Amino acid sequence: MPSTVRPEVVLLITKLDFSHPDIRTRPYHRDGRPFTRAERDLLVTFTPEEKAAAKAQMQLEAEWQRELDEMKDAFVDLLMKYFAKLPKGSVVDDAVAIMTDEDYAEFERLAEIVTAEDTLEYRALHEDN
């Protein structure tokens, strides 16, 4: 009989702070909060399938974070390419004003992603673009 993967358990595993100094005595969320009694009781019931699903999710999140970091670096590099041509004290609008059409299109694409309030949500909504 196939096992059912419970999303709430997978989510708990992905929220677990594996590097917390007190991890051996109680689980903590990545934001530093200790798990509640109910969360701990649910967490200890995880199955191998749920552990594998959580690991896969954490790998996807790490890959997404690497991609986002690369986009942020590309955004800064693009701006710096133009700031190098401008006098000290220039602002982003000055750099944008002298961009090529190709670089401006890239600036617009990257700006939407790296300045989004919740970039994970943005990527989920716009993945096919």
C-alpha atoms as a printed R data frame, in Angstrom:
    type eleno elety resid chain resno      x      y       z
1   ATOM     1    CA   MET     A     1  0.000  0.000   0.000
2   ATOM     2    CA   PRO     A     2  1.585  3.328  -1.053
3   ATOM     3    CA   SER     A     3  2.313  5.891   1.627
4   ATOM     4    CA   THR     A     4  0.625  9.292   1.540
5   ATOM     5    CA   VAL     A     5  2.872 12.321   1.815
6   ATOM     6    CA   ARG     A     6  1.375 14.846   4.217
7   ATOM     7    CA   PRO     A     7  2.161 18.386   3.063
8   ATOM     8    CA   GLU     A     8  2.002 19.764   6.607
9   ATOM     9    CA   VAL     A     9  4.748 17.349   7.694
10  ATOM    10    CA   VAL     A    10  6.907 18.152   4.667
11  ATOM    11    CA   LEU     A    11  6.475 21.851   5.448
12  ATOM    12    CA   LEU     A    12  7.532 21.329   9.065
13  ATOM    13    CA   ILE     A    13 10.658 19.489   7.977
14  ATOM    14    CA   THR     A    14 11.546 22.296   5.543
15  ATOM    15    CA   LYS     A    15 11.132 24.871   8.328
16  ATOM    16    CA   LEU     A    16 13.492 23.009  10.653
17  ATOM    17    CA   ASP     A    17 16.701 24.856  11.583
18  ATOM    18    CA   PHE     A    18 19.257 22.059  11.393
19  ATOM    19    CA   SER     A    19 22.064 24.355  12.566
20  ATOM    20    CA   HIS     A    20 20.405 25.649  15.742
21  ATOM    21    CA   PRO     A    21 22.760 25.159  18.734
22  ATOM    22    CA   ASP     A    22 19.980 23.557  20.789
23  ATOM    23    CA   ILE     A    23 18.769 21.211  18.009
24  ATOM    24    CA   ARG     A    24 19.601 18.093  20.041
25  ATOM    25    CA   THR     A    25 17.116 18.975  22.788
26  ATOM    26    CA   ARG     A    26 14.271 20.506  20.753
27  ATOM    27    CA   PRO     A    27 13.493 21.521  17.173
28  ATOM    28    CA   TYR     A    28 13.504 25.174  16.121
29  ATOM    29    CA   HIS     A    29 12.132 27.042  13.130
30  ATOM    30    CA   ARG     A    30 14.649 28.790  10.876
31  ATOM    31    CA   ASP     A    31 13.486 32.109  12.350
32  ATOM    32    CA   GLY     A    32 14.587 30.969  15.827
33  ATOM    33    CA   ARG     A    33 11.202 30.089  17.304
34  ATOM    34    CA   PRO     A    34 10.973 26.702  19.017
35  ATOM    35    CA   PHE     A    35  8.481 24.258  17.562
36  ATOM    36    CA   THR     A    36  5.241 24.050  19.496
37  ATOM    37    CA   ARG     A    37  4.305 20.827  21.247
38  ATOM    38    CA   ALA     A    38  1.809 20.051  18.470
39  ATOM    39    CA   GLU     A    39  4.455 20.687  15.798
40  ATOM    40    CA   ARG     A    40  6.942 18.437  17.603
41  ATOM    41    CA   ASP     A    41  4.338 15.691  17.954
42  ATOM    42    CA   LEU     A    42  3.585 15.868  14.227
43  ATOM    43    CA   LEU     A    43  7.243 16.126  13.228
44  ATOM    44    CA   VAL     A    44  8.224 12.858  14.909
45  ATOM    45    CA   THR     A    45  5.681 10.984  12.768
46  ATOM    46    CA   PHE     A    46  7.398 11.741   9.444
47  ATOM    47    CA   THR     A    47  7.777  8.915   6.953
48  ATOM    48    CA   PRO     A    48 10.752  8.231   4.670
49  ATOM    49    CA   GLU     A    49  8.679  9.533   1.761
50  ATOM    50    CA   GLU     A    50  7.971 12.794   3.594
51  ATOM    51    CA   LYS     A    51 11.629 13.171   4.469
52  ATOM    52    CA   ALA     A    52 12.549 12.663   0.801
53  ATOM    53    CA   ALA     A    53  9.898 15.167  -0.308
54  ATOM    54    CA   ALA     A    54 11.193 17.736   2.187
55  ATOM    55    CA   LYS     A    55 14.767 17.191   1.032
56  ATOM    56    CA   ALA     A    56 13.714 17.673  -2.591
57  ATOM    57    CA   GLN     A    57 11.849 20.864  -1.660
58  ATOM    58    CA   MET     A    58 14.852 22.234   0.234
59  ATOM    59    CA   GLN     A    59 17.064 21.512  -2.776
60  ATOM    60    CA   LEU     A    60 14.633 23.382  -5.035
61  ATOM    61    CA   GLU     A    61 14.616 26.336  -2.626
62  ATOM    62    CA   ALA     A    62 18.416 26.387  -2.505
63  ATOM    63    CA   GLU     A    63 18.568 26.294  -6.309
64  ATOM    64    CA   TRP     A    64 16.022 29.102  -6.513
65  ATOM    65    CA   GLN     A    65 18.053 31.168  -4.031
66  ATOM    66    CA   ARG     A    66 21.234 30.628  -6.078
67  ATOM    67    CA   GLU     A    67 19.400 31.739  -9.225
68  ATOM    68    CA   LEU     A    68 18.025 34.795  -7.452
69  ATOM    69    CA   ASP     A    69 21.486 35.689  -6.131
70  ATOM    70    CA   GLU     A    70 22.881 35.373  -9.661
71  ATOM    71    CA   MET     A    71 20.136 37.684 -10.969
72  ATOM    72    CA   LYS     A    72 20.889 40.220  -8.239
73  ATOM    73    CA   ASP     A    73 24.583 40.112  -9.150
74  ATOM    74    CA   ALA     A    74 23.741 40.527 -12.849
75  ATOM    75    CA   PHE     A    75 21.511 43.490 -11.986
76  ATOM    76    CA   VAL     A    76 24.280 45.202 -10.026
77  ATOM    77    CA   ASP     A    77 26.857 44.405 -12.729
78  ATOM    78    CA   LEU     A    78 24.597 45.900 -15.374
79  ATOM    79    CA   LEU     A    79 24.150 49.114 -13.412
80  ATOM    80    CA   MET     A    80 27.844 49.352 -12.540
81  ATOM    81    CA   LYS     A    81 28.722 49.090 -16.229
82  ATOM    82    CA   TYR     A    82 26.917 52.405 -16.717
83  ATOM    83    CA   PHE     A    83 27.846 54.042 -13.417
84  ATOM    84    CA   ALA     A    84 31.484 53.634 -14.494
85  ATOM    85    CA   LYS     A    85 30.703 56.031 -17.370
86  ATOM    86    CA   LEU     A    86 28.938 58.604 -15.183
87  ATOM    87    CA   PRO     A    87 30.209 61.238 -12.742
88  ATOM    88    CA   LYS     A    88 30.279 60.527  -9.019
89  ATOM    89    CA   GLY     A    89 26.910 61.123  -7.385
90  ATOM    90    CA   SER     A    90 24.899 59.797 -10.315
91  ATOM    91    CA   VAL     A    91 21.714 57.882  -9.609
92  ATOM    92    CA   VAL     A    92 20.042 54.882 -11.217
93  ATOM    93    CA   ASP     A    93 17.934 57.095 -13.473
94  ATOM    94    CA   ASP     A    94 21.159 58.552 -14.905
95  ATOM    95    CA   ALA     A    95 22.452 55.071 -15.692
96  ATOM    96    CA   VAL     A    96 19.134 54.009 -17.225
97  ATOM    97    CA   ALA     A    97 19.116 57.097 -19.429
98  ATOM    98    CA   ILE     A    98 22.301 56.034 -21.232
99  ATOM    99    CA   MET     A    99 21.572 52.287 -21.508
100 ATOM   100    CA   THR     A   100 21.363 50.569 -24.858
101 ATOM   101    CA   ASP     A   101 17.941 49.198 -25.771
102 ATOM   102    CA   GLU     A   102 19.186 45.667 -25.105
103 ATOM   103    CA   ASP     A   103 20.590 46.545 -21.683
104 ATOM   104    CA   TYR     A   104 17.452 48.495 -20.807
105 ATOM   105    CA   ALA     A   105 15.296 45.456 -21.609
106 ATOM   106    CA   GLU     A   106 17.529 43.344 -19.353
107 ATOM   107    CA   PHE     A   107 17.385 46.024 -16.638
108 ATOM   108    CA   GLU     A   108 13.569 45.989 -16.756
109 ATOM   109    CA   ARG     A   109 13.461 42.168 -16.586
110 ATOM   110    CA   LEU     A   110 15.897 41.951 -13.676
111 ATOM   111    CA   ALA     A   111 14.451 44.924 -11.773
112 ATOM   112    CA   GLU     A   112 11.030 43.294 -11.677
113 ATOM   113    CA   ILE     A   113 12.489 40.119 -10.186
114 ATOM   114    CA   VAL     A   114 15.150 41.358  -7.769
115 ATOM   115    CA   THR     A   115 13.051 44.178  -6.330
116 ATOM   116    CA   ALA     A   116  9.817 42.189  -5.922
117 ATOM   117    CA   GLU     A   117  8.529 42.186  -2.361
118 ATOM   118    CA   ASP     A   118  8.243 38.404  -2.342
119 ATOM   119    CA   THR     A   119 10.439 37.102  -5.129
120 ATOM   120    CA   LEU     A   120  9.522 33.448  -4.542
121 ATOM   121    CA   GLU     A   121  5.873 34.314  -5.077
122 ATOM   122    CA   TYR     A   122  6.790 36.387  -8.135
123 ATOM   123    CA   ARG     A   123  8.729 33.507  -9.666
124 ATOM   124    CA   ALA     A   124  5.902 31.066  -8.976
125 ATOM   125    CA   LEU     A   125  3.412 33.351 -10.692
126 ATOM   126    CA   HIS     A   126  5.643 34.218 -13.660
127 ATOM   127    CA   GLU     A   127  7.634 31.001 -14.182
128 ATOM   128    CA   ASP     A   128  6.532 30.529 -17.801
129 ATOM   129    CA   ASN     A   129  7.673 34.042 -18.855
